[in-house]
Amino acid sequence: GPDPDQCMDILLKNRAELLWGNHDVAACYGQRIHPASRYDPETYQKLLDMNFKMSTSIDDIIVTHAGIGTKFYEEFLENQSVPDIVSIINSMSLGELWNDYSPLWYRPNKYDELYDGFVQIVGHTPPRLEYPVNFISVDPWISNKFDSKERYRYALVEDKDIIIADSDDQNL
């Protein structure tokens, strides 16, 4: 959004568990992705020093930035439990995850289908596409007014129930 430093301050103040996103990693390492993350210059080093993760889980629901496809699952995670999957992903270097099929970049496609052996919550993949019921996107995709502070979407997980809150008041 228009004020990533303010957003970061809110997250830190509330002791949020922070997950890396592809735009944040790119900005920290001088890679250009549009739209670029617009932190103050000193924030980039602060981001690298923070305890960001690539994945977390809640009630055996995996949360990553972009999701886990079949290719990544079969190469790195096959037959692992959800806690072990989270641990494996978090132990990988940013370099290992800097590819188009990792949980940092993945988007479901006809060459690398979504792995559907567990429920996933992601933020990278726009919710306007069709996905199986066990793949939930909280990306607040908007085709115009990208910097709108009024646009939000998030998931609330309680006892394996997932409630989606959306600024468009869609019945999700």
Tab-separated table of C-alpha atoms in Angstrom:
chain	number	residue	atom	x	y	z
A	1	GLY	CA	0.000	0.000	0.000
A	2	PRO	CA	0.908	3.665	0.169
A	3	ASP	CA	2.686	3.499	3.564
A	4	PRO	CA	4.553	0.222	4.107
A	5	ASP	CA	6.561	1.633	7.035
A	6	GLN	CA	3.355	2.475	8.915
A	7	CYS	CA	2.009	-0.991	8.128
A	8	MET	CA	5.231	-2.564	9.446
A	9	ASP	CA	4.975	-0.504	12.648
A	10	ILE	CA	1.420	-1.777	13.240
A	11	LEU	CA	2.506	-5.377	12.707
A	12	LEU	CA	5.493	-5.050	15.027
A	13	LYS	CA	3.464	-3.276	17.709
A	14	ASN	CA	0.991	-6.170	17.674
A	15	ARG	CA	3.767	-8.807	17.677
A	16	ALA	CA	2.533	-10.261	14.390
A	17	GLU	CA	4.246	-13.262	12.896
A	18	LEU	CA	5.851	-11.872	9.738
A	19	LEU	CA	6.125	-13.788	6.470
A	20	TRP	CA	8.346	-12.783	3.577
A	21	GLY	CA	6.668	-11.715	0.355
A	22	ASN	CA	8.344	-11.694	-3.056
A	23	HIS	CA	8.206	-7.886	-3.357
A	24	ASP	CA	9.818	-7.396	0.058
A	25	VAL	CA	12.601	-9.887	-0.672
A	26	ALA	CA	13.179	-8.278	-4.065
A	27	ALA	CA	13.358	-4.781	-2.575
A	28	CYS	CA	15.830	-5.897	0.111
A	29	TYR	CA	18.122	-7.428	-2.501
A	30	GLY	CA	17.879	-4.645	-5.065
A	31	GLN	CA	15.704	-6.551	-7.544
A	32	ARG	CA	13.023	-4.589	-9.389
A	33	ILE	CA	9.437	-5.845	-9.317
A	34	HIS	CA	6.474	-3.655	-10.168
A	35	PRO	CA	4.929	-2.397	-8.040
A	36	ALA	CA	8.023	-2.091	-5.875
A	37	SER	CA	7.850	-2.037	-2.085
A	38	ARG	CA	8.421	1.561	-0.999
A	39	TYR	CA	10.058	1.443	2.399
A	40	ASP	CA	12.282	4.195	3.731
A	41	PRO	CA	15.916	3.335	2.863
A	42	GLU	CA	16.858	2.386	6.441
A	43	THR	CA	13.908	-0.015	6.617
A	44	TYR	CA	15.491	-2.454	4.146
A	45	GLN	CA	18.277	-3.415	6.564
A	46	LYS	CA	15.764	-3.554	9.408
A	47	LEU	CA	13.702	-6.043	7.364
A	48	LEU	CA	16.717	-8.271	6.800
A	49	ASP	CA	17.464	-8.239	10.544
A	50	MET	CA	13.891	-9.157	11.531
A	51	ASN	CA	12.690	-12.649	12.255
A	52	PHE	CA	10.649	-13.104	9.093
A	53	LYS	CA	9.519	-16.590	8.145
A	54	MET	CA	8.505	-18.162	4.862
A	55	SER	CA	5.714	-20.224	6.356
A	56	THR	CA	3.632	-20.788	9.440
A	57	SER	CA	0.692	-22.973	10.363
A	58	ILE	CA	-2.497	-22.616	12.348
A	59	ASP	CA	-4.576	-25.702	13.189
A	60	ASP	CA	-2.758	-27.693	10.426
A	61	ILE	CA	-3.513	-24.954	7.900
A	62	ILE	CA	-0.360	-23.848	6.079
A	63	VAL	CA	0.176	-20.127	5.528
A	64	THR	CA	2.720	-18.939	2.950
A	65	HIS	CA	3.009	-15.919	0.733
A	66	ALA	CA	2.261	-17.693	-2.541
A	67	GLY	CA	1.246	-21.283	-1.829
A	68	ILE	CA	2.668	-24.735	-2.413
A	69	GLY	CA	2.356	-26.432	-5.758
A	70	THR	CA	2.816	-30.091	-6.603
A	71	LYS	CA	6.338	-29.582	-8.014
A	72	PHE	CA	7.677	-27.964	-4.820
A	73	TYR	CA	5.845	-30.465	-2.621
A	74	GLU	CA	7.267	-33.478	-4.478
A	75	GLU	CA	10.803	-32.056	-4.549
A	76	PHE	CA	11.096	-30.942	-0.927
A	77	LEU	CA	8.103	-31.898	1.252
A	78	GLU	CA	6.637	-35.236	0.212
A	79	ASN	CA	5.075	-37.289	3.050
A	80	GLN	CA	5.861	-34.675	5.714
A	81	SER	CA	3.477	-33.479	8.435
A	82	VAL	CA	2.305	-29.863	8.421
A	83	PRO	CA	4.689	-28.819	11.259
A	84	ASP	CA	7.587	-30.481	9.427
A	85	ILE	CA	6.627	-28.764	6.156
A	86	VAL	CA	6.682	-25.388	7.885
A	87	SER	CA	10.064	-26.198	9.460
A	88	ILE	CA	11.564	-27.320	6.129
A	89	ILE	CA	10.360	-24.228	4.284
A	90	ASN	CA	11.609	-21.914	7.039
A	91	SER	CA	15.047	-23.562	6.986
A	92	MET	CA	15.501	-22.876	3.269
A	93	SER	CA	17.563	-19.899	2.147
A	94	LEU	CA	16.068	-17.025	0.199
A	95	GLY	CA	18.248	-18.145	-2.702
A	96	GLU	CA	16.652	-21.609	-2.694
A	97	LEU	CA	13.231	-19.981	-2.677
A	98	TRP	CA	13.962	-17.452	-5.443
A	99	ASN	CA	12.209	-19.402	-8.208
A	100	ASP	CA	8.748	-19.406	-9.729
A	101	TYR	CA	7.552	-22.595	-8.040
A	102	SER	CA	8.496	-21.808	-4.426
A	103	PRO	CA	6.065	-20.619	-1.715
A	104	LEU	CA	7.506	-17.146	-2.318
A	105	TRP	CA	6.468	-16.964	-6.010
A	106	TYR	CA	4.111	-19.839	-6.867
A	107	ARG	CA	0.883	-19.313	-8.798
A	108	PRO	CA	-1.327	-22.270	-9.753
A	109	ASN	CA	-0.965	-23.119	-13.441
A	110	LYS	CA	-1.512	-25.999	-15.855
A	111	TYR	CA	2.163	-27.091	-15.581
A	112	ASP	CA	2.358	-27.066	-11.796
A	113	GLU	CA	-0.996	-27.635	-10.153
A	114	LEU	CA	-1.777	-26.641	-6.608
A	115	TYR	CA	-0.924	-29.303	-4.043
A	116	ASP	CA	-4.254	-30.111	-2.398
A	117	GLY	CA	-3.241	-32.426	0.456
A	118	PHE	CA	-3.769	-29.709	3.083
A	119	VAL	CA	-5.514	-26.354	3.463
A	120	GLN	CA	-3.450	-23.343	2.408
A	121	ILE	CA	-3.887	-19.629	3.052
A	122	VAL	CA	-1.850	-17.373	0.751
A	123	GLY	CA	-1.515	-13.698	-0.028
A	124	HIS	CA	0.232	-13.629	-3.417
A	125	THR	CA	-2.384	-15.119	-5.696
A	126	PRO	CA	-5.399	-12.962	-6.610
A	127	PRO	CA	-8.703	-14.334	-5.254
A	128	ARG	CA	-10.525	-13.571	-8.505
A	129	LEU	CA	-9.360	-16.878	-9.989
A	130	GLU	CA	-11.035	-20.249	-9.388
A	131	TYR	CA	-9.347	-22.479	-6.795
A	132	PRO	CA	-10.227	-25.592	-4.847
A	133	VAL	CA	-11.933	-25.016	-1.502
A	134	ASN	CA	-8.708	-25.792	0.402
A	135	PHE	CA	-6.781	-22.886	-1.201
A	136	ILE	CA	-7.695	-19.489	0.238
A	137	SER	CA	-6.283	-16.236	-1.075
A	138	VAL	CA	-6.223	-13.103	1.046
A	139	ASP	CA	-4.541	-11.018	-1.643
A	140	PRO	CA	-6.543	-7.769	-1.777
A	141	TRP	CA	-6.255	-7.657	-5.568
A	142	ILE	CA	-7.745	-4.578	-7.088
A	143	SER	CA	-7.369	-3.568	-10.723
A	144	ASN	CA	-7.499	0.143	-9.999
A	145	LYS	CA	-6.795	2.273	-6.941
A	146	PHE	CA	-3.925	-0.073	-6.042
A	147	ASP	CA	-2.795	2.235	-3.240
A	148	SER	CA	-6.230	2.509	-1.651
A	149	LYS	CA	-6.085	2.341	2.152
A	150	GLU	CA	-9.700	1.177	2.127
A	151	ARG	CA	-8.882	-2.140	0.422
A	152	TYR	CA	-8.207	-5.124	2.675
A	153	ARG	CA	-8.719	-8.855	2.894
A	154	TYR	CA	-7.682	-11.217	5.670
A	155	ALA	CA	-8.397	-14.634	7.131
A	156	LEU	CA	-9.341	-15.325	10.731
A	157	VAL	CA	-8.678	-18.929	11.803
A	158	GLU	CA	-10.343	-20.373	14.906
A	159	ASP	CA	-10.650	-24.103	15.584
A	160	LYS	CA	-9.943	-24.953	11.937
A	161	ASP	CA	-12.752	-22.630	10.783
A	162	ILE	CA	-11.638	-19.917	8.368
A	163	ILE	CA	-13.526	-16.648	8.094
A	164	ILE	CA	-12.560	-14.212	5.341
A	165	ALA	CA	-13.005	-10.497	5.948
A	166	ASP	CA	-13.100	-8.426	2.787
A	167	SER	CA	-13.585	-4.695	2.243
A	168	ASP	CA	-15.917	-5.424	-0.684
A	169	ASP	CA	-18.361	-7.039	1.776
A	170	GLN	CA	-18.476	-10.162	-0.310
A	171	ASN	CA	-20.126	-13.124	1.375
A	172	LEU	CA	-17.035	-15.333	1.560
